[in-house]
Tab-separated table of C-alpha atoms in Angstrom:
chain	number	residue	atom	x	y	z
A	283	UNK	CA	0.000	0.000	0.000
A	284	UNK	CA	1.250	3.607	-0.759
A	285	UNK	CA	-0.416	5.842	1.642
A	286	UNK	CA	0.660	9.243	-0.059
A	287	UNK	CA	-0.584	7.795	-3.470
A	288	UNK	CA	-3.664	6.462	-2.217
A	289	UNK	CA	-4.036	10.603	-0.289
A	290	UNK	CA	-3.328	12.473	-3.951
A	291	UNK	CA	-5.653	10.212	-5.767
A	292	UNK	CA	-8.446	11.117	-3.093
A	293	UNK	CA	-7.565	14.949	-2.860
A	294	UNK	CA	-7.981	14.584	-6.752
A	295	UNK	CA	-11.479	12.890	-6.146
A	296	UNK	CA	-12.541	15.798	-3.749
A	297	UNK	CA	-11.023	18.409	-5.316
A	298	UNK	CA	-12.939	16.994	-9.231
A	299	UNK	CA	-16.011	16.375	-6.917
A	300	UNK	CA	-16.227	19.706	-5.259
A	301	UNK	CA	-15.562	21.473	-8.862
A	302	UNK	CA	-18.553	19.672	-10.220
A	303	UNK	CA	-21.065	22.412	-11.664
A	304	UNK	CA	-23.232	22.626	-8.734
A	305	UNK	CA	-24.158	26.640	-9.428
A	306	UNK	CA	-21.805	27.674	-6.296
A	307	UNK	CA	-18.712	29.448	-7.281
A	308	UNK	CA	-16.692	29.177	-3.908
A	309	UNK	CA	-17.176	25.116	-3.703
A	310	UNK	CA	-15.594	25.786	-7.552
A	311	UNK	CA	-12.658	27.834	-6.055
A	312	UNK	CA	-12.303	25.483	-2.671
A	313	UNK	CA	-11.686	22.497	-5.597
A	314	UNK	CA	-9.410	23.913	-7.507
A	315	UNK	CA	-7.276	24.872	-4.337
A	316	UNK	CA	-7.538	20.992	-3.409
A	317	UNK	CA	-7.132	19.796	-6.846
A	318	UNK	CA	-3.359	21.991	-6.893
A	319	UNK	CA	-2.600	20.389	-3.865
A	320	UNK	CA	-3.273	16.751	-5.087
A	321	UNK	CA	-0.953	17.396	-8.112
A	322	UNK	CA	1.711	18.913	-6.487
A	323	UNK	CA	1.641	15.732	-3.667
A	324	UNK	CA	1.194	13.681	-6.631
A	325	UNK	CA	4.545	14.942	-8.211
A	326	UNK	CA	6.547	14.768	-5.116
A	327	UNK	CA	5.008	11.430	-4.601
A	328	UNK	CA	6.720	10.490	-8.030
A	329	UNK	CA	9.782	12.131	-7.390
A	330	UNK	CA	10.362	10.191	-4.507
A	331	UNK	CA	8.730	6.860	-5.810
A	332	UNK	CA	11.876	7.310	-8.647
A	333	UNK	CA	14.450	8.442	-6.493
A	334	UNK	CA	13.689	4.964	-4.601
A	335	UNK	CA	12.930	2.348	-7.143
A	336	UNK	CA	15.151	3.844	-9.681
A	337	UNK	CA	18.201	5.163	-8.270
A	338	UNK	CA	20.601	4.878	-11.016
A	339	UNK	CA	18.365	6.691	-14.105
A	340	UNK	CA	16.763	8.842	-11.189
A	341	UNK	CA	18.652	11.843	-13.099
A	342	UNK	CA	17.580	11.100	-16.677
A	343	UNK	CA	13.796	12.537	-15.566
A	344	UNK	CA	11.005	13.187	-18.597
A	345	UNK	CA	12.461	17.110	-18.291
A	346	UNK	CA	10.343	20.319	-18.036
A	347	UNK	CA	8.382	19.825	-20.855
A	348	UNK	CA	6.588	16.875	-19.510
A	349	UNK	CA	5.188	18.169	-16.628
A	350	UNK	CA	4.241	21.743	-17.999
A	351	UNK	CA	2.126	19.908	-21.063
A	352	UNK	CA	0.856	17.182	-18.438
A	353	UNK	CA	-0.440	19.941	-16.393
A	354	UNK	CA	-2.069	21.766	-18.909
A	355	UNK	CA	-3.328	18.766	-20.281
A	356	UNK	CA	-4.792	17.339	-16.937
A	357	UNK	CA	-6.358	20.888	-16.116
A	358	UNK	CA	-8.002	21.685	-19.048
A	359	UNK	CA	-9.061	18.282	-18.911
A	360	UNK	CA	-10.575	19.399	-15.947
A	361	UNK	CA	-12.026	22.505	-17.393
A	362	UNK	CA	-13.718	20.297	-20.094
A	363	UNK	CA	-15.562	18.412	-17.852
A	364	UNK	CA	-16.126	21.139	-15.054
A	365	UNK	CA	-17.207	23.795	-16.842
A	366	UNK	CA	-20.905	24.796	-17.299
A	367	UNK	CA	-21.167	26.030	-20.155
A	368	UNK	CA	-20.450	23.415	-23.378
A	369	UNK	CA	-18.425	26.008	-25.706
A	370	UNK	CA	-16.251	26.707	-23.102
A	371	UNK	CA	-15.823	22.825	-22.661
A	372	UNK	CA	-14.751	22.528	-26.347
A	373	UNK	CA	-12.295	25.126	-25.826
A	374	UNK	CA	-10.367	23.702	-23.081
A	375	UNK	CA	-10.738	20.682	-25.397
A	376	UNK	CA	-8.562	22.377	-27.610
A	377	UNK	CA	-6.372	23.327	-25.660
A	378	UNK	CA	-5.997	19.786	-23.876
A	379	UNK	CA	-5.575	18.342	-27.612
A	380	UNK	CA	-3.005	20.798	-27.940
A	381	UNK	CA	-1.089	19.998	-24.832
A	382	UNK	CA	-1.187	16.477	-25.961
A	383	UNK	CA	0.126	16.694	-29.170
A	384	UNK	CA	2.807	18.681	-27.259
A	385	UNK	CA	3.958	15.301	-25.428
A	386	UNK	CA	3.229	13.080	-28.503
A	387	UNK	CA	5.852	15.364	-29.791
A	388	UNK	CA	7.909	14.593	-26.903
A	389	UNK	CA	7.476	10.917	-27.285
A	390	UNK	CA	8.678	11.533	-30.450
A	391	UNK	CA	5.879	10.626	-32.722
A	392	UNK	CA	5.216	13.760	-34.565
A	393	UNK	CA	3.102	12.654	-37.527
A	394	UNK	CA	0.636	11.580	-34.885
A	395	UNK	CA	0.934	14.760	-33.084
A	396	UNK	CA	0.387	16.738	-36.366
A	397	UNK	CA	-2.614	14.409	-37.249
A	398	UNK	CA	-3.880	14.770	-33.442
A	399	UNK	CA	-4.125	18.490	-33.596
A	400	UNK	CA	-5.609	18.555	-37.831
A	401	UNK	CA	-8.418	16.221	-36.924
A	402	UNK	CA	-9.458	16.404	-33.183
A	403	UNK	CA	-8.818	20.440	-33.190
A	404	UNK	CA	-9.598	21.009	-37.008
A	405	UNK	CA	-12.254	18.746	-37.747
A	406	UNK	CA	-13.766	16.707	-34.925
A	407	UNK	CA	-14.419	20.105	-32.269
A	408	UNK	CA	-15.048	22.175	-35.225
A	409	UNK	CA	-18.464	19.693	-35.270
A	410	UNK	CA	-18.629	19.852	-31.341
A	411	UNK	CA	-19.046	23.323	-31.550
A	412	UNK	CA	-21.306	23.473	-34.475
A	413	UNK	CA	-23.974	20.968	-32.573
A	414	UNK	CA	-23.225	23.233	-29.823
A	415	UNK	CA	-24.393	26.478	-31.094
A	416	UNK	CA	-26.939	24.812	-33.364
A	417	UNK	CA	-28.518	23.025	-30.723
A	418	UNK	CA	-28.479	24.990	-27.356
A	419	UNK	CA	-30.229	28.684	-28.063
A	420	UNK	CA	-27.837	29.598	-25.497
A	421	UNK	CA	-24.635	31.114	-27.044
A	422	UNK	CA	-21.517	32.514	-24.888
A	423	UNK	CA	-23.372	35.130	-23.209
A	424	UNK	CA	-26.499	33.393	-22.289
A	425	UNK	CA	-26.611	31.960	-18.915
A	426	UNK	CA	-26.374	28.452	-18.593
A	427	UNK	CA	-29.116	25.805	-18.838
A	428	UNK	CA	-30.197	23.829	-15.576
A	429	UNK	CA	-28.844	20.961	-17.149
A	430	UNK	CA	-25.671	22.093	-17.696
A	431	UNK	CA	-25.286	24.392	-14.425
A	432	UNK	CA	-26.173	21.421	-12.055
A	433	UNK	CA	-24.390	18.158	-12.640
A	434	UNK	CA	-25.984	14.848	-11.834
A	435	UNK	CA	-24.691	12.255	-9.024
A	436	UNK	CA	-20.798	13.393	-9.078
A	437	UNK	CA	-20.444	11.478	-5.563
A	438	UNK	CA	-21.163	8.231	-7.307
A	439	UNK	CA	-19.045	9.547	-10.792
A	440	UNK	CA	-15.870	10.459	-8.853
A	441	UNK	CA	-16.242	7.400	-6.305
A	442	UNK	CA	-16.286	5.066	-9.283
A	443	UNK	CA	-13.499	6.604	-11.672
A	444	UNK	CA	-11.275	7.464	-8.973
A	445	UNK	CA	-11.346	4.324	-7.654
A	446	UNK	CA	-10.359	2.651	-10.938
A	447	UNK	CA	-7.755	5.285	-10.826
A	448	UNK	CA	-6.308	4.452	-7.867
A	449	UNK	CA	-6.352	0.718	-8.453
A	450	UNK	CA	-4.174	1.353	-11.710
A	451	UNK	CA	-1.946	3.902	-10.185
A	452	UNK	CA	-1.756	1.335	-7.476
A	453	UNK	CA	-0.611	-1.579	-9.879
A	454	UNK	CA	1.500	1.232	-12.112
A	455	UNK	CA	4.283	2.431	-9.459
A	456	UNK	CA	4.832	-1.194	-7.811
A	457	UNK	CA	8.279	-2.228	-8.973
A	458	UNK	CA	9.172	-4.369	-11.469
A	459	UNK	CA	12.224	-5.797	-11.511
A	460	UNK	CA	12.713	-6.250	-14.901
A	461	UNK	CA	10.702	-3.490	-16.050
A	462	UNK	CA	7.447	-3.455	-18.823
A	463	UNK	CA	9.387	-5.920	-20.737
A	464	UNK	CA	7.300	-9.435	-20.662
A	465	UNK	CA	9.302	-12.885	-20.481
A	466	UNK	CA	9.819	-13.948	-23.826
A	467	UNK	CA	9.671	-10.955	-25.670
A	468	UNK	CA	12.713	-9.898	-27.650
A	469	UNK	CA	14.627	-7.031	-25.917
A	470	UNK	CA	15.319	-3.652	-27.270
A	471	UNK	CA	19.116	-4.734	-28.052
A	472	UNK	CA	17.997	-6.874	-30.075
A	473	UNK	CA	15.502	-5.037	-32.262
A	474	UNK	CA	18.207	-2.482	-32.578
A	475	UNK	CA	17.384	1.331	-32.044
A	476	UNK	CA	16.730	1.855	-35.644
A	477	UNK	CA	13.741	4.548	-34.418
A	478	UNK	CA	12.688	6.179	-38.151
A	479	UNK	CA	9.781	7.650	-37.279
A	480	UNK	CA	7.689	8.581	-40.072
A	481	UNK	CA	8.449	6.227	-42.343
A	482	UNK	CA	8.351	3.388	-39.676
A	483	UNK	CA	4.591	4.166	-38.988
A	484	UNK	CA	4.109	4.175	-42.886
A	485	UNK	CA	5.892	0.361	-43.330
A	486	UNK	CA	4.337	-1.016	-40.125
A	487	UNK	CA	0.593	0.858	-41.328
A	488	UNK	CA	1.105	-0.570	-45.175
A	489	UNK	CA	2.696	-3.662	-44.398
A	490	UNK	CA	1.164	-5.138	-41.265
A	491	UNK	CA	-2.239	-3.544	-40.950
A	492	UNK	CA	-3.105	-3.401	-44.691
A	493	UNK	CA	-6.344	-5.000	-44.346
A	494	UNK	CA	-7.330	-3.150	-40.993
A	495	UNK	CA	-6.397	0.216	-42.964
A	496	UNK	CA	-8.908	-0.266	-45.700
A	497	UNK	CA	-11.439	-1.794	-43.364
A	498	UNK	CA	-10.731	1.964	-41.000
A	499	UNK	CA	-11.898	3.132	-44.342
A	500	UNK	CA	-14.923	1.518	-44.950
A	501	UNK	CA	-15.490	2.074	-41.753
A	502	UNK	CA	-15.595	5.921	-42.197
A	503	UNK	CA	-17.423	5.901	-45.670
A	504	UNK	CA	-20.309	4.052	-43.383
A	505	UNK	CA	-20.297	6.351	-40.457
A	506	UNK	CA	-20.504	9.288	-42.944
A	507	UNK	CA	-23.664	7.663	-44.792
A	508	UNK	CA	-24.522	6.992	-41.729
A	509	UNK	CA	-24.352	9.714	-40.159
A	510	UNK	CA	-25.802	11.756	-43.313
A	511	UNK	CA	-29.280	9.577	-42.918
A	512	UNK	CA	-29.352	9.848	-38.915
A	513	UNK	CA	-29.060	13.708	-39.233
A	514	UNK	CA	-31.689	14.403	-42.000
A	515	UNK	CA	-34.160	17.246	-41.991
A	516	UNK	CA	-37.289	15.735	-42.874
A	517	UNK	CA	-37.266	12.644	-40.556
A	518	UNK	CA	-38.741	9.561	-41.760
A	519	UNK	CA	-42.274	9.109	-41.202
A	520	UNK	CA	-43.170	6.449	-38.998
A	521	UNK	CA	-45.587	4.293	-41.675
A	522	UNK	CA	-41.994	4.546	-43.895
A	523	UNK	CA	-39.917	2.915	-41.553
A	524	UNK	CA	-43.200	0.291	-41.374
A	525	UNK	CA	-43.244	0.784	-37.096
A	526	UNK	CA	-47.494	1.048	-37.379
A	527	UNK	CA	-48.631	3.288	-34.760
A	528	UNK	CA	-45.939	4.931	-32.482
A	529	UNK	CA	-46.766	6.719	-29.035
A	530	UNK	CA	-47.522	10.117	-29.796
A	531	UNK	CA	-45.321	12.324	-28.205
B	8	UNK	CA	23.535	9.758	-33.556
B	9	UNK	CA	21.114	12.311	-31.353
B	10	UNK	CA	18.183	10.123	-31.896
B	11	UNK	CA	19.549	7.255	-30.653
B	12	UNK	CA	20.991	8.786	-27.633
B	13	UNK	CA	17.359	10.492	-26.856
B	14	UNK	CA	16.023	6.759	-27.385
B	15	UNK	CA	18.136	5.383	-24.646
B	16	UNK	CA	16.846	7.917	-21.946
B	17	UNK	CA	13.742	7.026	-21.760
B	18	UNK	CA	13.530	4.596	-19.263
B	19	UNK	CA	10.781	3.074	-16.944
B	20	UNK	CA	10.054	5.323	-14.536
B	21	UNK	CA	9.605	7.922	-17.227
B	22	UNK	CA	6.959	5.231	-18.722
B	23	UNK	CA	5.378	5.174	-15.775
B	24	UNK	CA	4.804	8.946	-15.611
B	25	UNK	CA	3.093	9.033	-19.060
B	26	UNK	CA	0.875	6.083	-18.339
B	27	UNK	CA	0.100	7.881	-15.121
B	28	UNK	CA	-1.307	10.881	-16.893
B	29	UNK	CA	-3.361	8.852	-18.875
B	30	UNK	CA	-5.004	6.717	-16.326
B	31	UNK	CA	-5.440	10.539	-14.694
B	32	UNK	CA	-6.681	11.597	-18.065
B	33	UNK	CA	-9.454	8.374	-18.174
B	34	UNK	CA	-10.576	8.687	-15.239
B	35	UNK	CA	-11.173	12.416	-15.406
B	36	UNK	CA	-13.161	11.598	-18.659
B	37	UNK	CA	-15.383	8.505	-17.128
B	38	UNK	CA	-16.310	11.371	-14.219
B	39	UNK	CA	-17.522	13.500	-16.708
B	40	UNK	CA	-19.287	11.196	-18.905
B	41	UNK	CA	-21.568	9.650	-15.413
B	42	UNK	CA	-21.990	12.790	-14.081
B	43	UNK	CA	-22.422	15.574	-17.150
B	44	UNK	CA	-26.176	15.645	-17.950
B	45	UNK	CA	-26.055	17.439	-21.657
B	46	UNK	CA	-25.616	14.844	-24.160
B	47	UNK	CA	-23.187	17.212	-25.804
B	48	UNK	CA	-20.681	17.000	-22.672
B	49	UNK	CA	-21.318	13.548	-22.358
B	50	UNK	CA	-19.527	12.431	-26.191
B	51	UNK	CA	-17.186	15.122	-24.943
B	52	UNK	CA	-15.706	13.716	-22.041
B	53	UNK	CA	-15.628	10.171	-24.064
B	54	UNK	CA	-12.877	12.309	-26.458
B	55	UNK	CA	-10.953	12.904	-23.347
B	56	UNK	CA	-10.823	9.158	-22.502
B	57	UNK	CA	-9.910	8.576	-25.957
B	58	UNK	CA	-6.765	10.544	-25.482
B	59	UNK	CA	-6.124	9.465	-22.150
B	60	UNK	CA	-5.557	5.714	-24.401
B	61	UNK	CA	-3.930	7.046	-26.736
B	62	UNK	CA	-1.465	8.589	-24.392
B	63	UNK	CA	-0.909	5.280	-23.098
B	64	UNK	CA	-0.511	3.644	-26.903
B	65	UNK	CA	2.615	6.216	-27.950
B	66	UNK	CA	4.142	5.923	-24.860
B	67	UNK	CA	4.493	1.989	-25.220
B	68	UNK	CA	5.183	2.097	-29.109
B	69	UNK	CA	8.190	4.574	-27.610
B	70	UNK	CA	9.201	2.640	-24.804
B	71	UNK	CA	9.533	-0.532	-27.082
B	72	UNK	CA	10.499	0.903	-30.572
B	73	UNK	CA	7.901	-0.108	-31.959
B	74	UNK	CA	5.395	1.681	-34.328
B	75	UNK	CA	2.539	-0.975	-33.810
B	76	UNK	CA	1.044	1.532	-31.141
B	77	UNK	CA	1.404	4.848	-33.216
B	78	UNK	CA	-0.494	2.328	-35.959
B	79	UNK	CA	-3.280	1.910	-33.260
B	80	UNK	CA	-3.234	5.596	-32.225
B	81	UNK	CA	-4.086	5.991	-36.564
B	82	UNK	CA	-7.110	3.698	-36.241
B	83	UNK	CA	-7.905	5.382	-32.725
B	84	UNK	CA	-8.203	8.283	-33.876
B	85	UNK	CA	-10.848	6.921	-37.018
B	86	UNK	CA	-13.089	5.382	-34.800
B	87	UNK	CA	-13.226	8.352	-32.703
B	88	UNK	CA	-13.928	10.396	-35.726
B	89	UNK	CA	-16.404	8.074	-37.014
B	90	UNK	CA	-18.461	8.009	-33.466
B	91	UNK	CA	-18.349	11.762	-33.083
B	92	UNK	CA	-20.050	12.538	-36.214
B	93	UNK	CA	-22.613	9.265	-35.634
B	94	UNK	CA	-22.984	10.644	-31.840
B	95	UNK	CA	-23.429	14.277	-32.779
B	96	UNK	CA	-26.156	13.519	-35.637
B	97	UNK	CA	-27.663	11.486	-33.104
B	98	UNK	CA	-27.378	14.263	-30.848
B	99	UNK	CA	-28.841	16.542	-33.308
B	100	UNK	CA	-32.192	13.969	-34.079
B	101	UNK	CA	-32.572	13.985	-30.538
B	102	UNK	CA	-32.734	17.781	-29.847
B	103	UNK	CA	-35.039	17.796	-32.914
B	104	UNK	CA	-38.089	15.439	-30.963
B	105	UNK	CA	-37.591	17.390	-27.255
B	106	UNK	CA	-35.922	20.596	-28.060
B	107	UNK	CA	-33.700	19.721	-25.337
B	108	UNK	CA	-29.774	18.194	-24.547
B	109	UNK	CA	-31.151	16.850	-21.273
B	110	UNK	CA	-30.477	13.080	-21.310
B	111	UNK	CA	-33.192	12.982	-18.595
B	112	UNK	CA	-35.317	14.231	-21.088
B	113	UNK	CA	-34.775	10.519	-22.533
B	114	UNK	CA	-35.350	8.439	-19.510
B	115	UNK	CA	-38.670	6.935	-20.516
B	116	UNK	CA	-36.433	4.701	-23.012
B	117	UNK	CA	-36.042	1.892	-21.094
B	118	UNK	CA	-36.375	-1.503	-20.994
């Protein structure tokens, strides 16, 4: 058991719980505070958890980029989900997509960052925030909706995610002696460090997954068509889709 | 060769930190998905899970040199497009009967 890990991941279940929209701005300001304080013991909690388990590479640390796009990306992350109104939400979106691509960058794996930011910031929240403003008659300066302003059972939300959260945290930072690396499979020596990038994404993607590629595509063409007939104007009639005599609403 | 000397540095406890933020990133989406009530927020805070995966996908293709997980990020990242634009035509059917987001609105479909 690791008693400071187990206290972060509840300060981060009180602090998300109290910052629920609940239509009280000081609860909102109380969880934030809370929230801070379960990242910052959170970090210290990993510093020390590395300066313990791994003593030698303690000093070869992810860096300063890391944390600053983890933090961003973890609070706006929070914003998305905290705040009450939706086109607000999809703006922190973007700016948690952006902090993301930021450590897929880091990670080294910048075609996906590139592709990250073009379709979940270009295309995918450019349709969020059409629904948005097409659906809700509220725009930015309209107060929010009741169903947006007051949030429904957040006890049993945060009990339930932060629980799986703490079991997987749990299991993450108990050592392994011989690291991620499963017995049998081939070590890193041995697959050499040929890291290309690019143009090792494009050989595995047209080489291995050939078949799941064009089925990814078939895939879309259906969830356009799809999504073209589900969104239509003039609904089908009910005698159309042969479903007799519907409850009237 | 730089790359190959950034390659070796990243060892397991810096793993550990990525897959960290994206179990923080999940479970911050699966709070907002039970507990948002607009439909809307709801698909929304599924994105954020989405990422929180895929975080854990490139870290692993990094950690093991191996582009099968940036391959899975690819086809990730089509399913997620193809649900948001199913979800948010659903979404827009739906406000079209009640003239609302409210998934309360919808609780009489059950069973």
């Amino acid at each position: 058991m690791d008693y400071p890990l187990i206290i972060a991941t509840a300060c981060g279940a009180i602090a998300l719980y109290l910052m629920m929209p609940r239509g009280q701005g000081w609860l909102v300001k109380l969880g934030a505070l809370i929230g801070v304080l379960a990242l910052a013991s959170g970090l210290s909690y990993l510093t020390h958890w590395a300066s313990v388990q791994f003593p030698a590479q303690h000093a070869g640390g992810p860096g300063i980029f890391f944390y600053a796009f983890a933090l961003i990306a973890v609070g706006s992350a929070v914003g998305v989900v905290c705040h009450p109104k939706p086109l607000y939400s999809a703006l922190y979106f973007v700016l948690m997509t952006l902090a993301i691509a930021g450590l897929f960058v880091l990670l080294m794996a910048e075609f996906i960052a590139v592709v990250l930011i073009i379709i979940y910031a270009g295309a995918i929240l450019v349709t969020y925030v059409f629904v948005i403003m097409l659906a809700s008659s509220s725009g930015v300066a309209a107060a929010a909706v009741d169903y947006d302003r007051i949030s429904a059972d957040p006890l049993i939300a945060v009990l339930v995610s932060f629980l799986l959260l703490g079991t997987v945290l749990e299991t993450l930072f108990t050592h392994r002696p011989h690291g991620f690396i499963a017995a049998g499979s081939t070590s890193l020596a041995a697959q050499g460090t040929h890291w290309l990038g690019l143009a090792a994404l494009g050989k595995n993607l047209y080489s291995q997954y050939t078949l799941p590629l064009e089925l990814a595509g078939v895939l879309m063409t259906i969830s356009l068509v799809g999504a073209v007939v589900i969104a239509r104007k003039n609904a089908p009639q009910t005698h159309m889709l042969g479903l007799g005599d519907m409850p009237a609403e | 060769m730089m790359i190959t000397h950034a390659t070796s540095s990243f060892s397991d406890p810096v793993l550990v930190r990525y897959l960290a933020l994206g179990a923080v990133l999940f479970a911050i989406g699966l709070v907002g998905f039970m507990a948002r009530r607009n439909m809307i927020m709801i698909f929304l805070s599924t994105e954020i899970m989405f990422q929180g995966v895929a975080i854990n996908l490139i870290a692993f293709s990094r950690y093991y040199h191996n582009a099968d997980g940036q391959s899975f990020v690819i086809f990730l990242l089509t399913v997620a497009a193809a649900e948001a634009s199913l979800a948010l035509g659903l979404v827009v059917m739906l406000f079209r009967h009640r003239q609302t987001l409210n998934v309360d609105a919808w609780s009489d479909m059950q069973g």
